[in-house]
Amino acid sequence: KELLEFFPKWSESEAYAVTLTMKQYTDGKRLDEIYASQNLRHFRNFISRKYFGSAARRYKTSLNIIPVLETSHSGRLHYHLAIKNPIPNNDDLFRERVKASWSKTLFGDKEIDIQRCSDVLGWYKYITKDRSATIDWENYHIA
């Protein structure tokens, strides 16, 4: 309950519910929580540069993102994200940038679900529902 109160109160017009799947093994590396977090950091850097250009690096400007790493019943790691779209009236561009940025990461898999969040509090409850779900504080960013 306290965690839900801690999360930002984004409107439905600007919040997106995103699920990113990951390859569990690639380039001789088995995915674990550390590699997953590094992979998401690369994703955050890629997508932030697409939106903010060189300011992403120079001023550490980044998208607002709440990342939750979860293990499925079959043992596969994946991310559930709440992301605030900096240009909320352009769904297609947002989806394109998420897919392009995720595909550039080492562990990024093809299955991606991107939905405009019609119930932000409901999405927060969903992504924090499971005991195996952990907030990736290294990649948590709220400006």
CSV table of N, CA and C in Angstrom, one decimal:
chain,number,residue,atom,x,y,z
A,1,LYS,N,0.8,-1.2,0.0
A,1,LYS,CA,0.0,0.0,0.0
A,1,LYS,C,0.9,1.3,0.0
A,2,GLU,N,1.9,1.3,0.8
A,2,GLU,CA,2.8,2.4,0.9
A,2,GLU,C,3.5,2.6,-0.4
A,3,LEU,N,3.9,1.5,-1.1
A,3,LEU,CA,4.5,1.6,-2.4
A,3,LEU,C,3.6,2.3,-3.4
A,4,LEU,N,2.4,1.9,-3.4
A,4,LEU,CA,1.4,2.5,-4.4
A,4,LEU,C,1.3,4.0,-4.1
A,5,GLU,N,1.3,4.4,-2.9
A,5,GLU,CA,1.3,5.8,-2.5
A,5,GLU,C,2.5,6.6,-2.9
A,6,PHE,N,3.7,5.9,-3.0
A,6,PHE,CA,5.0,6.4,-3.3
A,6,PHE,C,5.0,6.7,-4.8
A,7,PHE,N,4.4,5.9,-5.6
A,7,PHE,CA,4.5,6.0,-7.1
A,7,PHE,C,3.8,7.3,-7.5
A,8,PRO,N,4.2,7.9,-8.6
A,8,PRO,CA,3.6,9.2,-9.1
A,8,PRO,C,2.2,9.0,-9.6
A,9,LYS,N,1.4,10.0,-9.5
A,9,LYS,CA,0.0,10.0,-9.9
A,9,LYS,C,-0.1,10.5,-11.4
A,10,TRP,N,0.3,9.7,-12.3
A,10,TRP,CA,0.2,10.0,-13.7
A,10,TRP,C,-1.2,9.9,-14.2
A,11,SER,N,-1.5,10.7,-15.2
A,11,SER,CA,-2.9,10.6,-15.8
A,11,SER,C,-2.9,9.5,-16.9
A,12,GLU,N,-4.1,9.0,-17.2
A,12,GLU,CA,-4.2,8.0,-18.2
A,12,GLU,C,-3.7,8.4,-19.6
A,13,SER,N,-3.7,9.7,-19.8
A,13,SER,CA,-3.3,10.2,-21.2
A,13,SER,C,-1.8,10.2,-21.4
A,14,GLU,N,-1.1,10.1,-20.3
A,14,GLU,CA,0.4,10.1,-20.4
A,14,GLU,C,1.1,8.9,-20.0
A,15,ALA,N,0.4,8.0,-19.3
A,15,ALA,CA,1.0,6.7,-18.8
A,15,ALA,C,0.8,5.6,-19.7
A,16,TYR,N,1.9,4.8,-19.8
A,16,TYR,CA,1.9,3.5,-20.6
A,16,TYR,C,2.3,2.3,-19.8
A,17,ALA,N,1.6,1.3,-20.1
A,17,ALA,CA,1.9,0.0,-19.4
A,17,ALA,C,2.7,-0.8,-20.5
A,18,VAL,N,3.9,-1.2,-20.1
A,18,VAL,CA,4.8,-1.9,-21.1
A,18,VAL,C,5.3,-3.2,-20.5
A,19,THR,N,5.2,-4.2,-21.2
A,19,THR,CA,5.8,-5.5,-20.8
A,19,THR,C,6.9,-5.8,-21.8
A,20,LEU,N,8.1,-6.1,-21.3
A,20,LEU,CA,9.3,-6.4,-22.2
A,20,LEU,C,9.8,-7.8,-21.8
A,21,THR,N,9.8,-8.7,-22.8
A,21,THR,CA,10.4,-10.0,-22.6
A,21,THR,C,11.8,-10.0,-22.9
A,22,MET,N,12.6,-11.0,-22.4
A,22,MET,CA,14.0,-11.0,-22.6
A,22,MET,C,14.4,-12.4,-23.0
A,23,LYS,N,15.5,-12.5,-23.8
A,23,LYS,CA,16.1,-13.7,-24.1
A,23,LYS,C,16.8,-14.2,-22.8
A,24,GLN,N,16.6,-15.5,-22.5
A,24,GLN,CA,17.2,-16.0,-21.3
A,24,GLN,C,18.6,-16.4,-21.4
A,25,TYR,N,19.1,-16.5,-22.6
A,25,TYR,CA,20.5,-16.9,-22.9
A,25,TYR,C,20.9,-16.3,-24.2
A,26,THR,N,22.0,-15.6,-24.3
A,26,THR,CA,22.5,-15.1,-25.6
A,26,THR,C,24.0,-14.7,-25.4
A,27,ASP,N,24.7,-14.8,-26.5
A,27,ASP,CA,26.1,-14.5,-26.5
A,27,ASP,C,26.9,-15.2,-25.4
A,28,GLY,N,26.6,-16.4,-25.1
A,28,GLY,CA,27.2,-17.1,-24.0
A,28,GLY,C,26.9,-16.6,-22.6
A,29,LYS,N,25.9,-15.8,-22.5
A,29,LYS,CA,25.5,-15.3,-21.1
A,29,LYS,C,24.1,-15.7,-20.8
A,30,ARG,N,24.0,-16.2,-19.6
A,30,ARG,CA,22.7,-16.6,-19.1
A,30,ARG,C,22.1,-15.4,-18.3
A,31,LEU,N,20.9,-15.0,-18.6
A,31,LEU,CA,20.2,-13.9,-18.0
A,31,LEU,C,20.0,-14.1,-16.5
A,32,ASP,N,20.4,-13.1,-15.8
A,32,ASP,CA,20.1,-13.1,-14.3
A,32,ASP,C,19.7,-11.6,-14.0
A,33,GLU,N,19.5,-11.4,-12.7
A,33,GLU,CA,18.9,-10.0,-12.3
A,33,GLU,C,19.9,-8.9,-12.7
A,34,ILE,N,21.2,-9.2,-12.6
A,34,ILE,CA,22.2,-8.1,-12.9
A,34,ILE,C,22.2,-7.8,-14.4
A,35,TYR,N,22.3,-8.9,-15.2
A,35,TYR,CA,22.2,-8.6,-16.6
A,35,TYR,C,20.9,-8.0,-17.1
A,36,ALA,N,19.8,-8.4,-16.4
A,36,ALA,CA,18.5,-7.8,-16.8
A,36,ALA,C,18.5,-6.3,-16.5
A,37,SER,N,19.0,-5.9,-15.3
A,37,SER,CA,19.1,-4.5,-15.0
A,37,SER,C,20.0,-3.7,-15.9
A,38,GLN,N,21.2,-4.3,-16.3
A,38,GLN,CA,22.1,-3.6,-17.2
A,38,GLN,C,21.4,-3.5,-18.6
A,39,ASN,N,20.7,-4.5,-19.0
A,39,ASN,CA,20.0,-4.5,-20.2
A,39,ASN,C,18.9,-3.4,-20.3
A,40,LEU,N,18.2,-3.2,-19.2
A,40,LEU,CA,17.2,-2.2,-19.1
A,40,LEU,C,17.8,-0.8,-19.1
A,41,ARG,N,19.0,-0.7,-18.4
A,41,ARG,CA,19.7,0.6,-18.4
A,41,ARG,C,20.0,1.0,-19.8
A,42,HIS,N,20.5,0.0,-20.6
A,42,HIS,CA,20.8,0.3,-22.0
A,42,HIS,C,19.5,0.8,-22.8
A,43,PHE,N,18.4,0.1,-22.5
A,43,PHE,CA,17.2,0.5,-23.1
A,43,PHE,C,16.8,1.9,-22.8
A,44,ARG,N,16.9,2.2,-21.5
A,44,ARG,CA,16.6,3.6,-21.0
A,44,ARG,C,17.5,4.6,-21.7
A,45,ASN,N,18.8,4.3,-21.8
A,45,ASN,CA,19.7,5.2,-22.5
A,45,ASN,C,19.3,5.4,-24.0
A,46,PHE,N,19.0,4.3,-24.7
A,46,PHE,CA,18.6,4.4,-26.1
A,46,PHE,C,17.4,5.3,-26.3
A,47,ILE,N,16.3,5.0,-25.5
A,47,ILE,CA,15.1,5.7,-25.7
A,47,ILE,C,15.2,7.1,-25.2
A,48,SER,N,15.9,7.4,-24.2
A,48,SER,CA,16.1,8.7,-23.7
A,48,SER,C,16.8,9.6,-24.8
A,49,ARG,N,17.8,9.0,-25.4
A,49,ARG,CA,18.5,9.7,-26.5
A,49,ARG,C,17.6,10.0,-27.7
A,50,LYS,N,16.7,9.1,-28.0
A,50,LYS,CA,15.7,9.3,-29.0
A,50,LYS,C,14.8,10.5,-28.7
A,51,TYR,N,14.4,10.7,-27.5
A,51,TYR,CA,13.5,11.8,-27.1
A,51,TYR,C,14.3,13.1,-26.8
A,52,PHE,N,15.4,13.0,-26.1
A,52,PHE,CA,16.1,14.2,-25.6
A,52,PHE,C,17.4,14.5,-26.3
A,53,GLY,N,17.8,13.7,-27.2
A,53,GLY,CA,19.1,13.9,-27.9
A,53,GLY,C,20.3,13.9,-27.0
A,54,SER,N,21.2,14.9,-27.2
A,54,SER,CA,22.4,14.9,-26.4
A,54,SER,C,22.2,15.3,-25.0
A,55,ALA,N,21.1,15.9,-24.7
A,55,ALA,CA,20.7,16.3,-23.3
A,55,ALA,C,20.6,15.1,-22.4
A,56,ALA,N,20.3,13.9,-23.0
A,56,ALA,CA,20.1,12.7,-22.3
A,56,ALA,C,21.5,12.4,-21.6
A,57,ARG,N,22.5,12.6,-22.3
A,57,ARG,CA,23.9,12.3,-21.8
A,57,ARG,C,24.4,13.4,-21.0
A,58,ARG,N,24.3,14.6,-21.6
A,58,ARG,CA,24.9,15.8,-20.9
A,58,ARG,C,24.3,16.1,-19.6
A,59,TYR,N,22.9,16.1,-19.6
A,59,TYR,CA,22.2,16.5,-18.3
A,59,TYR,C,21.5,15.4,-17.6
A,60,LYS,N,21.8,14.1,-18.1
A,60,LYS,CA,21.2,12.9,-17.5
A,60,LYS,C,19.7,13.0,-17.6
A,61,THR,N,19.2,13.5,-18.6
A,61,THR,CA,17.7,13.6,-18.8
A,61,THR,C,17.2,12.2,-19.3
A,62,SER,N,16.2,11.8,-18.7
A,62,SER,CA,15.7,10.4,-19.0
A,62,SER,C,14.1,10.4,-18.9
A,63,LEU,N,13.6,9.4,-19.5
A,63,LEU,CA,12.1,9.2,-19.4
A,63,LEU,C,11.8,8.9,-18.0
A,64,ASN,N,10.6,9.2,-17.5
A,64,ASN,CA,10.1,8.8,-16.2
A,64,ASN,C,9.7,7.3,-16.4
A,65,ILE,N,10.2,6.5,-15.6
A,65,ILE,CA,10.0,5.0,-15.7
A,65,ILE,C,10.0,4.3,-14.3
A,66,ILE,N,9.0,3.4,-14.2
A,66,ILE,CA,9.0,2.6,-13.0
A,66,ILE,C,9.1,1.2,-13.5
A,67,PRO,N,10.3,0.6,-13.3
A,67,PRO,CA,10.6,-0.8,-13.8
A,67,PRO,C,10.4,-1.9,-12.7
A,68,VAL,N,9.7,-2.9,-13.0
A,68,VAL,CA,9.5,-4.0,-12.1
A,68,VAL,C,10.0,-5.3,-12.8
A,69,LEU,N,11.0,-6.0,-12.2
A,69,LEU,CA,11.5,-7.2,-12.8
A,69,LEU,C,10.7,-8.4,-12.1
A,70,GLU,N,10.2,-9.2,-13.0
A,70,GLU,CA,9.4,-10.3,-12.5
A,70,GLU,C,9.9,-11.7,-13.1
A,71,THR,N,9.7,-12.7,-12.3
A,71,THR,CA,10.0,-14.1,-12.8
A,71,THR,C,8.7,-14.8,-13.1
A,72,SER,N,8.5,-15.3,-14.3
A,72,SER,CA,7.2,-16.0,-14.6
A,72,SER,C,7.2,-17.3,-13.9
A,73,HIS,N,6.0,-18.0,-14.0
A,73,HIS,CA,5.9,-19.3,-13.4
A,73,HIS,C,6.9,-20.3,-14.0
A,74,SER,N,7.3,-20.1,-15.3
A,74,SER,CA,8.3,-21.0,-15.9
A,74,SER,C,9.7,-20.6,-15.6
A,75,GLY,N,9.9,-19.5,-14.9
A,75,GLY,CA,11.2,-19.1,-14.5
A,75,GLY,C,11.9,-18.1,-15.4
A,76,ARG,N,11.1,-17.5,-16.3
A,76,ARG,CA,11.7,-16.5,-17.3
A,76,ARG,C,11.5,-15.1,-16.7
A,77,LEU,N,12.6,-14.4,-16.7
A,77,LEU,CA,12.7,-13.0,-16.3
A,77,LEU,C,12.1,-12.1,-17.4
A,78,HIS,N,11.3,-11.1,-16.9
A,78,HIS,CA,10.7,-10.1,-17.8
A,78,HIS,C,10.4,-8.8,-17.0
A,79,TYR,N,10.2,-7.8,-17.7
A,79,TYR,CA,10.0,-6.5,-17.1
A,79,TYR,C,8.6,-6.0,-17.3
A,80,HIS,N,8.0,-5.5,-16.3
A,80,HIS,CA,6.7,-4.7,-16.4
A,80,HIS,C,7.2,-3.2,-16.1
A,81,LEU,N,6.8,-2.3,-17.0
A,81,LEU,CA,7.1,-0.9,-16.8
A,81,LEU,C,5.9,0.0,-16.8
A,82,ALA,N,6.0,1.0,-16.0
A,82,ALA,CA,5.1,2.2,-16.2
A,82,ALA,C,6.0,3.3,-16.7
A,83,ILE,N,5.6,3.8,-17.9
A,83,ILE,CA,6.4,4.8,-18.5
A,83,ILE,C,5.6,6.1,-18.8
A,84,LYS,N,6.1,7.2,-18.5
A,84,LYS,CA,5.4,8.5,-18.8
A,84,LYS,C,5.9,8.9,-20.2
A,85,ASN,N,5.0,9.0,-21.2
A,85,ASN,CA,5.3,9.4,-22.5
A,85,ASN,C,5.5,10.9,-22.5
A,86,PRO,N,6.7,11.4,-22.9
A,86,PRO,CA,6.9,12.9,-23.0
A,86,PRO,C,6.1,13.6,-24.0
A,87,ILE,N,5.6,12.8,-25.0
A,87,ILE,CA,4.7,13.4,-26.0
A,87,ILE,C,3.4,12.6,-26.0
A,88,PRO,N,2.5,12.8,-25.1
A,88,PRO,CA,1.4,11.9,-24.9
A,88,PRO,C,0.4,11.8,-26.0
A,89,ASN,N,0.4,12.7,-26.9
A,89,ASN,CA,-0.6,12.6,-28.0
A,89,ASN,C,0.0,11.9,-29.2
A,90,ASN,N,1.1,11.2,-29.1
A,90,ASN,CA,1.6,10.5,-30.2
A,90,ASN,C,2.0,9.1,-29.9
A,91,ASP,N,0.9,8.2,-29.9
A,91,ASP,CA,1.0,6.8,-29.5
A,91,ASP,C,2.0,6.1,-30.4
A,92,ASP,N,1.8,6.3,-31.7
A,92,ASP,CA,2.6,5.5,-32.7
A,92,ASP,C,4.1,5.8,-32.6
A,93,LEU,N,4.5,7.0,-32.4
A,93,LEU,CA,5.9,7.3,-32.2
A,93,LEU,C,6.4,6.7,-31.0
A,94,PHE,N,5.7,6.8,-29.9
A,94,PHE,CA,6.1,6.2,-28.6
A,94,PHE,C,6.3,4.7,-28.8
A,95,ARG,N,5.3,4.0,-29.4
A,95,ARG,CA,5.5,2.5,-29.6
A,95,ARG,C,6.7,2.2,-30.4
A,96,GLU,N,6.9,3.0,-31.5
A,96,GLU,CA,8.0,2.7,-32.4
A,96,GLU,C,9.3,2.9,-31.7
A,97,ARG,N,9.4,3.9,-30.8
A,97,ARG,CA,10.7,4.2,-30.1
A,97,ARG,C,10.9,3.1,-29.1
A,98,VAL,N,9.9,2.6,-28.4
A,98,VAL,CA,10.1,1.6,-27.4
A,98,VAL,C,10.6,0.3,-28.1
A,99,LYS,N,9.9,-0.1,-29.2
A,99,LYS,CA,10.3,-1.3,-29.9
A,99,LYS,C,11.8,-1.2,-30.5
A,100,ALA,N,12.1,0.0,-31.1
A,100,ALA,CA,13.4,0.2,-31.7
A,100,ALA,C,14.5,0.1,-30.6
A,101,SER,N,14.2,0.8,-29.5
A,101,SER,CA,15.2,0.8,-28.4
A,101,SER,C,15.4,-0.5,-27.7
A,102,TRP,N,14.3,-1.3,-27.5
A,102,TRP,CA,14.4,-2.6,-26.9
A,102,TRP,C,15.2,-3.6,-27.8
A,103,SER,N,14.9,-3.4,-29.1
A,103,SER,CA,15.6,-4.3,-30.1
A,103,SER,C,17.1,-4.1,-30.1
A,104,LYS,N,17.6,-3.0,-29.7
A,104,LYS,CA,19.0,-2.7,-29.7
A,104,LYS,C,19.8,-3.3,-28.5
A,105,THR,N,19.0,-3.8,-27.5
A,105,THR,CA,19.7,-4.3,-26.3
A,105,THR,C,20.0,-5.8,-26.6
A,106,LEU,N,21.0,-6.3,-25.8
A,106,LEU,CA,21.5,-7.6,-26.0
A,106,LEU,C,20.4,-8.7,-25.7
A,107,PHE,N,19.7,-8.5,-24.6
A,107,PHE,CA,18.7,-9.5,-24.2
A,107,PHE,C,17.3,-9.2,-24.6
A,108,GLY,N,17.1,-8.1,-25.3
A,108,GLY,CA,15.8,-7.7,-25.8
A,108,GLY,C,15.2,-8.7,-26.7
A,109,ASP,N,14.0,-9.2,-26.3
A,109,ASP,CA,13.3,-10.2,-27.2
A,109,ASP,C,12.2,-9.5,-28.0
A,110,LYS,N,11.6,-10.3,-28.9
A,110,LYS,CA,10.6,-9.7,-29.8
A,110,LYS,C,9.3,-9.4,-29.2
A,111,GLU,N,8.9,-10.2,-28.2
A,111,GLU,CA,7.5,-10.0,-27.6
A,111,GLU,C,7.5,-8.8,-26.7
A,112,ILE,N,6.8,-7.8,-27.1
A,112,ILE,CA,6.6,-6.5,-26.4
A,112,ILE,C,5.2,-6.2,-26.4
A,113,ASP,N,4.7,-5.8,-25.2
A,113,ASP,CA,3.3,-5.3,-25.1
A,113,ASP,C,3.3,-3.9,-24.6
A,114,ILE,N,2.7,-3.0,-25.4
A,114,ILE,CA,2.6,-1.6,-25.1
A,114,ILE,C,1.2,-1.1,-25.1
A,115,GLN,N,0.7,-0.7,-24.0
A,115,GLN,CA,-0.7,-0.2,-23.9
A,115,GLN,C,-0.8,1.1,-23.2
A,116,ARG,N,-1.7,2.0,-23.8
A,116,ARG,CA,-2.0,3.2,-23.0
A,116,ARG,C,-2.6,2.7,-21.7
A,117,CYS,N,-2.2,3.3,-20.6
A,117,CYS,CA,-2.7,2.8,-19.3
A,117,CYS,C,-4.0,3.4,-19.0
A,118,SER,N,-5.1,2.7,-19.1
A,118,SER,CA,-6.4,3.2,-18.8
A,118,SER,C,-6.7,3.2,-17.3
A,119,ASP,N,-5.9,2.5,-16.5
A,119,ASP,CA,-6.1,2.5,-15.0
A,119,ASP,C,-4.7,2.5,-14.4
A,120,VAL,N,-4.1,3.6,-14.2
A,120,VAL,CA,-2.8,3.7,-13.7
A,120,VAL,C,-2.6,3.0,-12.3
A,121,LEU,N,-3.5,3.2,-11.4
A,121,LEU,CA,-3.4,2.6,-10.1
A,121,LEU,C,-3.5,1.1,-10.3
A,122,GLY,N,-4.4,0.6,-11.1
A,122,GLY,CA,-4.6,-0.8,-11.4
A,122,GLY,C,-3.3,-1.4,-12.0
A,123,TRP,N,-2.6,-0.7,-12.9
A,123,TRP,CA,-1.4,-1.2,-13.4
A,123,TRP,C,-0.3,-1.3,-12.3
A,124,TYR,N,-0.2,-0.3,-11.5
A,124,TYR,CA,0.7,-0.3,-10.3
A,124,TYR,C,0.5,-1.6,-9.5
A,125,LYS,N,-0.8,-1.8,-9.2
A,125,LYS,CA,-1.1,-3.0,-8.4
A,125,LYS,C,-0.7,-4.3,-9.1
A,126,TYR,N,-1.0,-4.3,-10.4
A,126,TYR,CA,-0.6,-5.5,-11.1
A,126,TYR,C,0.9,-5.8,-11.1
A,127,ILE,N,1.7,-4.8,-11.4
A,127,ILE,CA,3.1,-5.0,-11.5
A,127,ILE,C,3.8,-5.3,-10.2
A,128,THR,N,3.1,-5.0,-9.1
A,128,THR,CA,3.7,-5.2,-7.7
A,128,THR,C,3.0,-6.4,-7.0
A,129,LYS,N,2.2,-7.1,-7.8
A,129,LYS,CA,1.3,-8.2,-7.2
A,129,LYS,C,2.1,-9.4,-6.6
A,130,ASP,N,3.1,-9.7,-7.3
A,130,ASP,CA,3.8,-11.0,-7.0
A,130,ASP,C,5.0,-10.8,-6.1
A,131,ARG,N,5.2,-11.8,-5.2
A,131,ARG,CA,6.4,-11.7,-4.3
A,131,ARG,C,7.7,-11.8,-5.1
A,132,SER,N,7.7,-12.4,-6.3
A,132,SER,CA,8.9,-12.5,-7.1
A,132,SER,C,9.2,-11.2,-7.9
A,133,ALA,N,8.3,-10.3,-7.9
A,133,ALA,CA,8.5,-9.0,-8.5
A,133,ALA,C,9.3,-8.1,-7.7
A,134,THR,N,10.3,-7.5,-8.3
A,134,THR,CA,11.2,-6.5,-7.5
A,134,THR,C,11.3,-5.2,-8.3
A,135,ILE,N,11.2,-4.1,-7.7
A,135,ILE,CA,11.4,-2.8,-8.3
A,135,ILE,C,12.9,-2.7,-8.6
A,136,ASP,N,13.2,-2.4,-9.8
A,136,ASP,CA,14.6,-2.2,-10.2
A,136,ASP,C,15.0,-0.7,-9.9
A,137,TRP,N,15.4,-0.5,-8.7
A,137,TRP,CA,15.7,0.9,-8.2
A,137,TRP,C,16.8,1.5,-9.0
A,138,GLU,N,17.7,0.7,-9.6
A,138,GLU,CA,18.8,1.3,-10.4
A,138,GLU,C,18.3,2.0,-11.6
A,139,ASN,N,17.2,1.5,-12.2
A,139,ASN,CA,16.6,2.1,-13.4
A,139,ASN,C,15.3,2.9,-13.1
A,140,TYR,N,14.9,3.0,-11.9
A,140,TYR,CA,13.7,3.8,-11.5
A,140,TYR,C,14.1,5.3,-11.7
A,141,HIS,N,13.3,6.0,-12.4
A,141,HIS,CA,13.6,7.4,-12.7
A,141,HIS,C,12.3,8.2,-12.7
A,142,ILE,N,12.1,9.1,-11.8
A,142,ILE,CA,11.0,10.0,-11.8
A,142,ILE,C,11.6,11.4,-11.6
A,143,ALA,N,11.3,12.3,-12.5
A,143,ALA,CA,11.8,13.7,-12.5
A,143,ALA,C,10.9,14.6,-11.7
